PDB file of C-alpha atoms in Angstrom:
ATOM      1  CA  MET K  27       0.000   0.000   0.000  1.00  0.00           C
ATOM      2  CA  SER K  28       1.265   3.482  -0.785  1.00  0.00           C
ATOM      3  CA  ALA K  29       2.638   5.706   1.947  1.00  0.00           C
ATOM      4  CA  ALA K  30       0.121   7.644   3.979  1.00  0.00           C
ATOM      5  CA  THR K  31       0.161  11.398   4.440  1.00  0.00           C
ATOM      6  CA  PRO K  32       2.382  12.468   7.350  1.00  0.00           C
ATOM      7  CA  LEU K  33       0.423  13.544  10.414  1.00  0.00           C
ATOM      8  CA  VAL K  34       1.524  16.084  13.031  1.00  0.00           C
ATOM      9  CA  THR K  35      -1.008  15.671  15.843  1.00  0.00           C
ATOM     10  CA  GLY K  36      -2.931  12.660  17.064  1.00  0.00           C
ATOM     11  CA  LEU K  37      -5.325  12.287  20.005  1.00  0.00           C
ATOM     12  CA  TYR K  38      -6.395   9.148  21.839  1.00  0.00           C
ATOM     13  CA  VAL K  39      -9.965   8.954  23.140  1.00  0.00           C
ATOM     14  CA  PRO K  40     -11.282   6.034  25.243  1.00  0.00           C
ATOM     15  CA  GLY K  41     -13.699   3.855  23.298  1.00  0.00           C
ATOM     16  CA  ASP K  42     -16.107   3.682  26.215  1.00  0.00           C
ATOM     17  CA  ARG K  43     -16.521   7.476  26.245  1.00  0.00           C
ATOM     18  CA  PRO K  44     -18.640   8.184  23.150  1.00  0.00           C
ATOM     19  CA  ASP K  45     -19.462  11.594  24.614  1.00  0.00           C
ATOM     20  CA  ARG K  46     -15.868  12.568  23.817  1.00  0.00           C
ATOM     21  CA  PHE K  47     -15.687  11.360  20.208  1.00  0.00           C
ATOM     22  CA  ASP K  48     -17.041  14.521  18.561  1.00  0.00           C
ATOM     23  CA  LYS K  49     -15.060  16.681  20.985  1.00  0.00           C
ATOM     24  CA  ALA K  50     -11.853  14.885  20.008  1.00  0.00           C
ATOM     25  CA  VAL K  51     -12.476  15.593  16.338  1.00  0.00           C
ATOM     26  CA  ALA K  52     -13.289  19.224  17.151  1.00  0.00           C
ATOM     27  CA  THR K  53      -9.781  19.746  18.592  1.00  0.00           C
ATOM     28  CA  GLY K  54      -8.446  19.822  15.047  1.00  0.00           C
ATOM     29  CA  ALA K  55      -6.078  16.906  15.603  1.00  0.00           C
ATOM     30  CA  ASP K  56      -4.922  15.382  12.320  1.00  0.00           C
ATOM     31  CA  LEU K  57      -5.583  11.919  13.743  1.00  0.00           C
ATOM     32  CA  VAL K  58      -8.184  10.721  16.261  1.00  0.00           C
ATOM     33  CA  ILE K  59      -7.635   7.283  17.770  1.00  0.00           C
ATOM     34  CA  LEU K  60     -10.702   5.528  19.184  1.00  0.00           C
ATOM     35  CA  ASP K  61      -9.102   3.260  21.753  1.00  0.00           C
ATOM     36  CA  LEU K  62     -10.447  -0.183  22.581  1.00  0.00           C
ATOM     37  CA  GLU K  63      -7.239  -1.290  24.281  1.00  0.00           C
ATOM     38  CA  ASP K  64      -5.300   0.321  27.147  1.00  0.00           C
ATOM     39  CA  ALA K  65      -7.747   3.161  27.849  1.00  0.00           C
ATOM     40  CA  VAL K  66     -10.648   0.761  28.452  1.00  0.00           C
ATOM     41  CA  ARG K  67     -11.171  -1.432  31.525  1.00  0.00           C
ATOM     42  CA  PRO K  68     -11.574  -5.163  30.816  1.00  0.00           C
ATOM     43  CA  ASP K  69     -15.212  -5.112  31.949  1.00  0.00           C
ATOM     44  CA  ALA K  70     -15.996  -2.247  29.544  1.00  0.00           C
ATOM     45  CA  LYS K  71     -14.474  -3.730  26.374  1.00  0.00           C
ATOM     46  CA  ALA K  72     -17.777  -4.881  24.863  1.00  0.00           C
ATOM     47  CA  LEU K  73     -19.436  -1.538  25.603  1.00  0.00           C
ATOM     48  CA  ALA K  74     -16.540   0.339  24.027  1.00  0.00           C
ATOM     49  CA  ARG K  75     -16.638  -1.836  20.925  1.00  0.00           C
ATOM     50  CA  GLU K  76     -20.352  -1.194  20.451  1.00  0.00           C
ATOM     51  CA  ALA K  77     -19.937   2.548  21.004  1.00  0.00           C
ATOM     52  CA  VAL K  78     -17.086   2.896  18.503  1.00  0.00           C
ATOM     53  CA  VAL K  79     -18.833   0.903  15.777  1.00  0.00           C
ATOM     54  CA  ALA K  80     -22.091   2.798  16.294  1.00  0.00           C
ATOM     55  CA  TRP K  81     -20.348   6.169  16.055  1.00  0.00           C
ATOM     56  CA  LEU K  82     -18.366   5.219  12.956  1.00  0.00           C
ATOM     57  CA  ALA K  83     -21.617   4.261  11.247  1.00  0.00           C
ATOM     58  CA  SER K  84     -23.411   7.441  12.354  1.00  0.00           C
ATOM     59  CA  ALA K  85     -23.694  10.631  10.343  1.00  0.00           C
ATOM     60  CA  GLU K  86     -21.297  12.324  12.785  1.00  0.00           C
ATOM     61  CA  GLY K  87     -18.726   9.595  12.405  1.00  0.00           C
ATOM     62  CA  ARG K  88     -18.945   9.588   8.625  1.00  0.00           C
ATOM     63  CA  GLU K  89     -18.546  13.356   8.507  1.00  0.00           C
ATOM     64  CA  ALA K  90     -15.560  13.162  10.852  1.00  0.00           C
ATOM     65  CA  GLY K  91     -13.946  10.457   8.725  1.00  0.00           C
ATOM     66  CA  ALA K  92     -14.185  12.688   5.679  1.00  0.00           C
ATOM     67  CA  ARG K  93     -12.010  15.404   7.241  1.00  0.00           C
ATOM     68  CA  THR K  94      -9.949  13.652   9.935  1.00  0.00           C
ATOM     69  CA  VAL K  95      -7.949  10.431   9.901  1.00  0.00           C
ATOM     70  CA  LEU K  96      -9.787   8.042  12.230  1.00  0.00           C
ATOM     71  CA  GLN K  97      -8.144   4.979  13.704  1.00  0.00           C
ATOM     72  CA  VAL K  98      -9.460   2.247  15.945  1.00  0.00           C
ATOM     73  CA  ARG K  99      -6.870   0.736  18.249  1.00  0.00           C
ATOM     74  CA  VAL K 100      -8.060  -2.836  18.650  1.00  0.00           C
ATOM     75  CA  ASN K 101      -7.016  -5.287  21.324  1.00  0.00           C
ATOM     76  CA  GLU K 102      -4.157  -7.684  20.662  1.00  0.00           C
ATOM     77  CA  GLY K 103      -5.490 -10.837  19.010  1.00  0.00           C
ATOM     78  CA  SER K 104      -9.122  -9.757  19.403  1.00  0.00           C
ATOM     79  CA  ALA K 105     -11.247 -11.497  16.798  1.00  0.00           C
ATOM     80  CA  GLU K 106     -14.267  -9.774  18.361  1.00  0.00           C
ATOM     81  CA  ASP K 107     -12.922  -6.306  17.599  1.00  0.00           C
ATOM     82  CA  LEU K 108     -12.154  -7.165  13.989  1.00  0.00           C
ATOM     83  CA  ALA K 109     -15.518  -8.889  13.489  1.00  0.00           C
ATOM     84  CA  ALA K 110     -17.386  -5.882  14.865  1.00  0.00           C
ATOM     85  CA  LEU K 111     -15.572  -3.532  12.497  1.00  0.00           C
ATOM     86  CA  ALA K 112     -16.082  -5.911   9.571  1.00  0.00           C
ATOM     87  CA  ALA K 113     -19.819  -5.933  10.299  1.00  0.00           C
ATOM     88  CA  LEU K 114     -19.929  -2.317   9.145  1.00  0.00           C
ATOM     89  CA  GLY K 115     -19.918  -3.839   5.660  1.00  0.00           C
ATOM     90  CA  ALA K 116     -18.510  -2.823   2.310  1.00  0.00           C
ATOM     91  CA  ASP K 117     -20.056   0.632   2.642  1.00  0.00           C
ATOM     92  CA  ARG K 118     -18.172   1.255   5.869  1.00  0.00           C
ATOM     93  CA  PRO K 119     -16.989   4.782   6.654  1.00  0.00           C
ATOM     94  CA  PRO K 120     -13.283   5.541   6.264  1.00  0.00           C
ATOM     95  CA  PHE K 121     -11.150   4.415   9.184  1.00  0.00           C
ATOM     96  CA  GLU K 122      -7.832   2.743   9.871  1.00  0.00           C
ATOM     97  CA  VAL K 123      -6.779   0.047  12.321  1.00  0.00           C
ATOM     98  CA  ARG K 124      -4.107   0.653  14.935  1.00  0.00           C
ATOM     99  CA  LEU K 125      -2.764  -2.805  15.733  1.00  0.00           C
ATOM    100  CA  PRO K 126      -0.891  -3.175  19.035  1.00  0.00           C
ATOM    101  CA  LYS K 127       2.112  -5.343  19.867  1.00  0.00           C
ATOM    102  CA  VAL K 128       2.784  -6.454  16.300  1.00  0.00           C
ATOM    103  CA  GLU K 129       5.680  -8.887  15.927  1.00  0.00           C
ATOM    104  CA  THR K 130       4.902 -10.987  12.834  1.00  0.00           C
ATOM    105  CA  VAL K 131       3.260 -10.597   9.448  1.00  0.00           C
ATOM    106  CA  ASP K 132       0.741 -13.275  10.433  1.00  0.00           C
ATOM    107  CA  GLU K 133      -0.959 -10.737  12.695  1.00  0.00           C
ATOM    108  CA  LEU K 134      -1.176  -8.304   9.801  1.00  0.00           C
ATOM    109  CA  ASP K 135      -2.533 -11.028   7.519  1.00  0.00           C
ATOM    110  CA  ARG K 136      -5.408 -11.622   9.949  1.00  0.00           C
ATOM    111  CA  VAL K 137      -6.397  -7.955   9.831  1.00  0.00           C
ATOM    112  CA  ALA K 138      -6.119  -7.907   6.038  1.00  0.00           C
ATOM    113  CA  SER K 139      -8.377 -10.948   5.818  1.00  0.00           C
ATOM    114  CA  ALA K 140     -10.991  -9.552   8.194  1.00  0.00           C
ATOM    115  CA  LEU K 141     -10.910  -5.980   6.861  1.00  0.00           C
ATOM    116  CA  PRO K 142      -9.773  -5.940   3.217  1.00  0.00           C
ATOM    117  CA  GLY K 143      -8.457  -2.571   2.095  1.00  0.00           C
ATOM    118  CA  VAL K 144      -8.325  -1.021   5.575  1.00  0.00           C
ATOM    119  CA  PRO K 145      -4.965   0.677   6.273  1.00  0.00           C
ATOM    120  CA  VAL K 146      -3.055  -0.497   9.333  1.00  0.00           C
ATOM    121  CA  THR K 147      -0.676   1.274  11.681  1.00  0.00           C
ATOM    122  CA  ALA K 148       1.603  -1.386  13.135  1.00  0.00           C
ATOM    123  CA  LEU K 149       2.474  -0.617  16.764  1.00  0.00           C
ATOM    124  CA  VAL K 150       5.936  -1.952  17.574  1.00  0.00           C
ATOM    125  CA  GLU K 151       6.069  -2.553  21.322  1.00  0.00           C
ATOM    126  CA  SER K 152       8.634  -5.306  21.853  1.00  0.00           C
ATOM    127  CA  ALA K 153      12.261  -6.045  21.066  1.00  0.00           C
ATOM    128  CA  ARG K 154      11.169  -8.803  18.716  1.00  0.00           C
ATOM    129  CA  GLY K 155       8.831  -6.451  16.898  1.00  0.00           C
ATOM    130  CA  LEU K 156      11.577  -3.871  16.549  1.00  0.00           C
ATOM    131  CA  GLU K 157      13.953  -6.449  15.091  1.00  0.00           C
ATOM    132  CA  GLY K 158      11.432  -7.228  12.353  1.00  0.00           C
ATOM    133  CA  ALA K 159      10.081  -3.715  11.859  1.00  0.00           C
ATOM    134  CA  ALA K 160      11.336  -3.398   8.271  1.00  0.00           C
ATOM    135  CA  THR K 161       9.475  -6.590   7.366  1.00  0.00           C
ATOM    136  CA  LEU K 162       6.318  -5.271   9.005  1.00  0.00           C
ATOM    137  CA  ALA K 163       6.663  -1.976   7.118  1.00  0.00           C
ATOM    138  CA  ALA K 164       6.777  -3.862   3.826  1.00  0.00           C
ATOM    139  CA  HIS K 165       3.423  -5.592   4.397  1.00  0.00           C
ATOM    140  CA  PRO K 166       0.783  -4.403   1.885  1.00  0.00           C
ATOM    141  CA  VAL K 167      -1.717  -3.239   4.515  1.00  0.00           C
ATOM    142  CA  VAL K 168       0.741  -1.225   6.614  1.00  0.00           C
ATOM    143  CA  THR K 169       0.743   2.514   5.923  1.00  0.00           C
ATOM    144  CA  ARG K 170       2.392   3.646   9.171  1.00  0.00           C
ATOM    145  CA  LEU K 171       4.646   2.364  11.930  1.00  0.00           C
ATOM    146  CA  ALA K 172       4.407   3.547  15.535  1.00  0.00           C
ATOM    147  CA  LEU K 173       6.471   2.871  18.629  1.00  0.00           C
ATOM    148  CA  GLY K 174       5.078   1.716  21.941  1.00  0.00           C
ATOM    149  CA  GLU K 175       7.740   3.345  24.070  1.00  0.00           C
ATOM    150  CA  SER K 176       6.319   2.421  27.481  1.00  0.00           C
ATOM    151  CA  ASP K 177       6.075  -1.291  26.688  1.00  0.00           C
ATOM    152  CA  LEU K 178       9.513  -1.351  25.108  1.00  0.00           C
ATOM    153  CA  ALA K 179      11.080   0.562  27.983  1.00  0.00           C
ATOM    154  CA  SER K 180       9.562  -1.913  30.428  1.00  0.00           C
ATOM    155  CA  GLU K 181      10.939  -4.855  28.476  1.00  0.00           C
ATOM    156  CA  LEU K 182      14.373  -3.284  28.142  1.00  0.00           C
ATOM    157  CA  GLY K 183      14.437  -1.983  31.698  1.00  0.00           C
ATOM    158  CA  SER K 184      15.324   1.585  30.759  1.00  0.00           C
ATOM    159  CA  ARG K 185      13.784   4.878  29.676  1.00  0.00           C
ATOM    160  CA  ALA K 186      17.141   6.615  29.367  1.00  0.00           C
ATOM    161  CA  ASP K 187      17.320   9.217  26.609  1.00  0.00           C
ATOM    162  CA  ALA K 188      19.991   7.198  24.814  1.00  0.00           C
ATOM    163  CA  VAL K 189      17.741   4.124  24.776  1.00  0.00           C
ATOM    164  CA  LEU K 190      14.689   6.033  23.525  1.00  0.00           C
ATOM    165  CA  ASP K 191      16.787   7.776  20.877  1.00  0.00           C
ATOM    166  CA  HIS K 192      18.038   4.410  19.642  1.00  0.00           C
ATOM    167  CA  LEU K 193      14.525   2.949  19.473  1.00  0.00           C
ATOM    168  CA  ARG K 194      13.144   5.983  17.645  1.00  0.00           C
ATOM    169  CA  ILE K 195      15.935   6.003  15.092  1.00  0.00           C
ATOM    170  CA  ARG K 196      15.611   2.292  14.386  1.00  0.00           C
ATOM    171  CA  LEU K 197      11.875   2.610  13.774  1.00  0.00           C
ATOM    172  CA  LEU K 198      12.452   5.643  11.544  1.00  0.00           C
ATOM    173  CA  VAL K 199      14.875   3.663   9.398  1.00  0.00           C
ATOM    174  CA  ALA K 200      12.433   0.734   9.164  1.00  0.00           C
ATOM    175  CA  ALA K 201       9.631   3.067   8.097  1.00  0.00           C
ATOM    176  CA  LYS K 202      11.735   4.683   5.407  1.00  0.00           C
ATOM    177  CA  VAL K 203      12.889   1.287   4.113  1.00  0.00           C
ATOM    178  CA  GLY K 204       9.210   0.453   3.656  1.00  0.00           C
ATOM    179  CA  GLY K 205       8.472   3.770   1.947  1.00  0.00           C
ATOM    180  CA  LEU K 206       6.331   4.967   4.861  1.00  0.00           C
ATOM    181  CA  PRO K 207       6.159   8.377   6.564  1.00  0.00           C
ATOM    182  CA  ALA K 208       8.357   8.970   9.573  1.00  0.00           C
ATOM    183  CA  PRO K 209       6.657   7.573  12.700  1.00  0.00           C
ATOM    184  CA  MET K 210       4.831   9.821  15.117  1.00  0.00           C
ATOM    185  CA  LEU K 211       6.219   9.947  18.635  1.00  0.00           C
ATOM    186  CA  SER K 212       4.448   8.041  21.391  1.00  0.00           C
ATOM    187  CA  ALA K 213       2.179   9.811  23.849  1.00  0.00           C
ATOM    188  CA  TYR K 214       3.955  11.709  26.601  1.00  0.00           C
ATOM    189  CA  PRO K 215       2.596  10.263  29.852  1.00  0.00           C
ATOM    190  CA  ALA K 216       3.042  13.268  32.206  1.00  0.00           C
ATOM    191  CA  LEU K 217      -0.131  15.200  31.374  1.00  0.00           C
ATOM    192  CA  ARG K 218       0.677  18.338  33.341  1.00  0.00           C
ATOM    193  CA  ASP K 219       4.337  18.559  32.368  1.00  0.00           C
ATOM    194  CA  LEU K 220       3.928  20.594  29.197  1.00  0.00           C
ATOM    195  CA  GLU K 221       7.533  21.815  29.349  1.00  0.00           C
ATOM    196  CA  GLY K 222       8.757  18.244  29.500  1.00  0.00           C
ATOM    197  CA  LEU K 223       6.484  17.436  26.566  1.00  0.00           C
ATOM    198  CA  ARG K 224       7.964  20.320  24.588  1.00  0.00           C
ATOM    199  CA  LEU K 225      11.556  19.308  25.250  1.00  0.00           C
ATOM    200  CA  ASP K 226      10.970  15.641  24.487  1.00  0.00           C
ATOM    201  CA  THR K 227       9.002  16.459  21.334  1.00  0.00           C
ATOM    202  CA  GLU K 228      11.746  18.751  20.069  1.00  0.00           C
ATOM    203  CA  ARG K 229      14.261  15.998  20.793  1.00  0.00           C
ATOM    204  CA  GLY K 230      12.178  13.527  18.801  1.00  0.00           C
ATOM    205  CA  ARG K 231      11.735  15.982  15.960  1.00  0.00           C
ATOM    206  CA  ALA K 232      15.529  16.373  15.745  1.00  0.00           C
ATOM    207  CA  LEU K 233      15.733  12.598  15.321  1.00  0.00           C
ATOM    208  CA  GLY K 234      13.364  12.656  12.343  1.00  0.00           C
ATOM    209  CA  ALA K 235       9.893  12.227  13.821  1.00  0.00           C
ATOM    210  CA  GLU K 236       7.128  14.130  12.037  1.00  0.00           C
ATOM    211  CA  GLY K 237       4.395  14.244  14.663  1.00  0.00           C
ATOM    212  CA  ARG K 238       3.194  13.017  18.041  1.00  0.00           C
ATOM    213  CA  VAL K 239       0.106  11.450  19.553  1.00  0.00           C
ATOM    214  CA  ALA K 240      -1.443  12.877  22.720  1.00  0.00           C
ATOM    215  CA  VAL K 241      -3.696  11.596  25.474  1.00  0.00           C
ATOM    216  CA  HIS K 242      -5.175  14.991  26.363  1.00  0.00           C
ATOM    217  CA  PRO K 243      -6.197  17.979  24.200  1.00  0.00           C
ATOM    218  CA  SER K 244      -4.001  20.320  26.270  1.00  0.00           C
ATOM    219  CA  GLN K 245      -0.948  18.625  24.758  1.00  0.00           C
ATOM    220  CA  LEU K 246      -1.891  19.345  21.142  1.00  0.00           C
ATOM    221  CA  PRO K 247      -0.816  23.028  20.928  1.00  0.00           C
ATOM    222  CA  VAL K 248       2.597  22.141  22.364  1.00  0.00           C
ATOM    223  CA  ILE K 249       3.049  19.424  19.755  1.00  0.00           C
ATOM    224  CA  ARG K 250       1.957  21.707  16.914  1.00  0.00           C
ATOM    225  CA  ARG K 251       4.415  24.402  17.933  1.00  0.00           C
ATOM    226  CA  ALA K 252       7.251  21.901  18.306  1.00  0.00           C
ATOM    227  CA  PHE K 253       6.811  20.684  14.743  1.00  0.00           C
ATOM    228  CA  ALA K 254       6.174  24.065  13.124  1.00  0.00           C
ATOM    229  CA  PRO K 255       9.305  24.988  11.103  1.00  0.00           C
ATOM    230  CA  ALA K 256      11.264  28.035  12.243  1.00  0.00           C
ATOM    231  CA  GLU K 257      11.220  31.069   9.948  1.00  0.00           C
ATOM    232  CA  ALA K 258      14.914  30.537   9.197  1.00  0.00           C
ATOM    233  CA  ASP K 259      14.205  26.960   8.068  1.00  0.00           C
ATOM    234  CA  VAL K 260      11.376  28.115   5.805  1.00  0.00           C
ATOM    235  CA  ALA K 261      13.594  30.784   4.255  1.00  0.00           C
ATOM    236  CA  TRP K 262      16.341  28.205   3.705  1.00  0.00           C
ATOM    237  CA  ALA K 263      13.920  25.780   2.052  1.00  0.00           C
ATOM    238  CA  ARG K 264      12.615  28.424  -0.339  1.00  0.00           C
ATOM    239  CA  ALA K 265      16.142  29.487  -1.225  1.00  0.00           C
ATOM    240  CA  VAL K 266      17.182  25.886  -1.871  1.00  0.00           C
ATOM    241  CA  LEU K 267      14.282  25.172  -4.208  1.00  0.00           C
ATOM    242  CA  ALA K 268      14.766  28.443  -6.076  1.00  0.00           C
ATOM    243  CA  ALA K 269      18.486  27.799  -6.495  1.00  0.00           C
ATOM    244  CA  LEU K 270      17.980  24.216  -7.670  1.00  0.00           C
ATOM    245  CA  ASP K 271      15.306  25.258 -10.157  1.00  0.00           C
ATOM    246  CA  GLU K 272      17.552  27.973 -11.517  1.00  0.00           C
ATOM    247  CA  ALA K 273      20.427  25.513 -11.829  1.00  0.00           C
ATOM    248  CA  GLY K 274      18.234  23.066 -13.725  1.00  0.00           C
ATOM    249  CA  GLY K 275      18.553  20.344 -11.106  1.00  0.00           C
ATOM    250  CA  GLY K 276      22.324  20.408 -10.685  1.00  0.00           C
ATOM    251  CA  VAL K 277      24.530  21.720  -7.913  1.00  0.00           C
ATOM    252  CA  ALA K 278      23.800  25.300  -6.847  1.00  0.00           C
ATOM    253  CA  THR K 279      25.130  27.830  -4.368  1.00  0.00           C
ATOM    254  CA  LEU K 280      23.022  29.913  -1.992  1.00  0.00           C
ATOM    255  CA  ALA K 281      23.646  33.593  -1.294  1.00  0.00           C
ATOM    256  CA  ASP K 282      25.529  32.738   1.911  1.00  0.00           C
ATOM    257  CA  GLY K 283      27.841  30.391   0.045  1.00  0.00           C
ATOM    258  CA  GLU K 284      26.209  27.104   1.056  1.00  0.00           C
ATOM    259  CA  MET K 285      26.381  24.493  -1.700  1.00  0.00           C
ATOM    260  CA  VAL K 286      23.148  22.590  -2.298  1.00  0.00           C
ATOM    261  CA  ASP K 287      22.306  19.703  -4.599  1.00  0.00           C
ATOM    262  CA  PRO K 288      19.189  17.733  -5.624  1.00  0.00           C
ATOM    263  CA  ALA K 289      19.548  15.466  -2.581  1.00  0.00           C
ATOM    264  CA  MET K 290      18.396  18.425  -0.464  1.00  0.00           C
ATOM    265  CA  ARG K 291      15.187  18.984  -2.412  1.00  0.00           C
ATOM    266  CA  GLY K 292      13.179  16.461  -0.408  1.00  0.00           C
ATOM    267  CA  ARG K 293      14.111  18.058   2.903  1.00  0.00           C
ATOM    268  CA  ALA K 294      13.308  21.538   1.606  1.00  0.00           C
ATOM    269  CA  GLU K 295       9.935  20.470   0.234  1.00  0.00           C
ATOM    270  CA  GLY K 296       9.106  18.735   3.520  1.00  0.00           C
ATOM    271  CA  ILE K 297       9.811  21.913   5.484  1.00  0.00           C
ATOM    272  CA  LEU K 298       7.475  23.940   3.279  1.00  0.00           C
ATOM    273  CA  VAL K 299       4.714  21.326   3.567  1.00  0.00           C
ATOM    274  CA  ARG K 300       4.971  21.427   7.369  1.00  0.00           C
ATOM    275  CA  ALA K 301       4.965  25.238   7.305  1.00  0.00           C
ATOM    276  CA  GLU K 302       1.803  25.275   5.216  1.00  0.00           C
ATOM    277  CA  ARG K 303       0.071  22.756   7.479  1.00  0.00           C
ATOM    278  CA  SER K 304       1.083  24.769  10.536  1.00  0.00           C
ATOM    279  CA  ALA K 305      -0.315  27.968   9.048  1.00  0.00           C
ATOM    280  CA  ASP K 306      -3.640  26.266   8.326  1.00  0.00           C
ATOM    281  CA  THR K 307      -3.990  24.862  11.870  1.00  0.00           C
ATOM    282  CA  PRO K 308      -5.191  27.056  14.746  1.00  0.00           C
TER     283      PRO K 308
END
């Protein structure tokens, strides 16, 4: 499947809180994740499943799906979740599946069989999954990779910056090998620590991430600002593209003496796309 459009902001909403679904979409997040997994108590799983399916099939859900990327994070190995989504039928509204704890292509095959044509974000949350991430990225249904940092940190016994940096870089490489967008950063767990969120998001951006998911709307403005290109970067990108166009695609020199070549075009174009998206988002 072709690469999906990069997303800057994502917001989780518990599947057993249908009163929050429309509010989540109204935040302007690029991605809204209806969560049937971690955010839902075991005794509320069935209720959450029914609420999510009902909303997706409603007029509100269909309208939301037309202007926002909607994902459903299902439970690991849950045939019930997949069957409920499949029951929406061929005329189902647009949505994607967020599949947790993926380690093998067999798990992706099961989703593809139950929900033909539905894009999948493969959540890599174990050392084994990380080792095979490039293989997962190459699967036809996978349009995005994502990292489950909390699960991986627990398995590895460390949340040190060096460890998280290594995990994020490895997943970035796997995504690019598969022709996918750079992964979004995992949710930052300290809800009230917006300064910590900013610093960690900027650190992740420097490593190549292109967005971040949140667990509370208050985190979204911080994430947007962290990924908005600086004015100097936008000016550089425009100068690079103008110089390359003038040079006919060969090597060119900017006014400050910096040499640029066609290999820099992709980075420059990406900066301008992010700047445009940032300007269009409140």
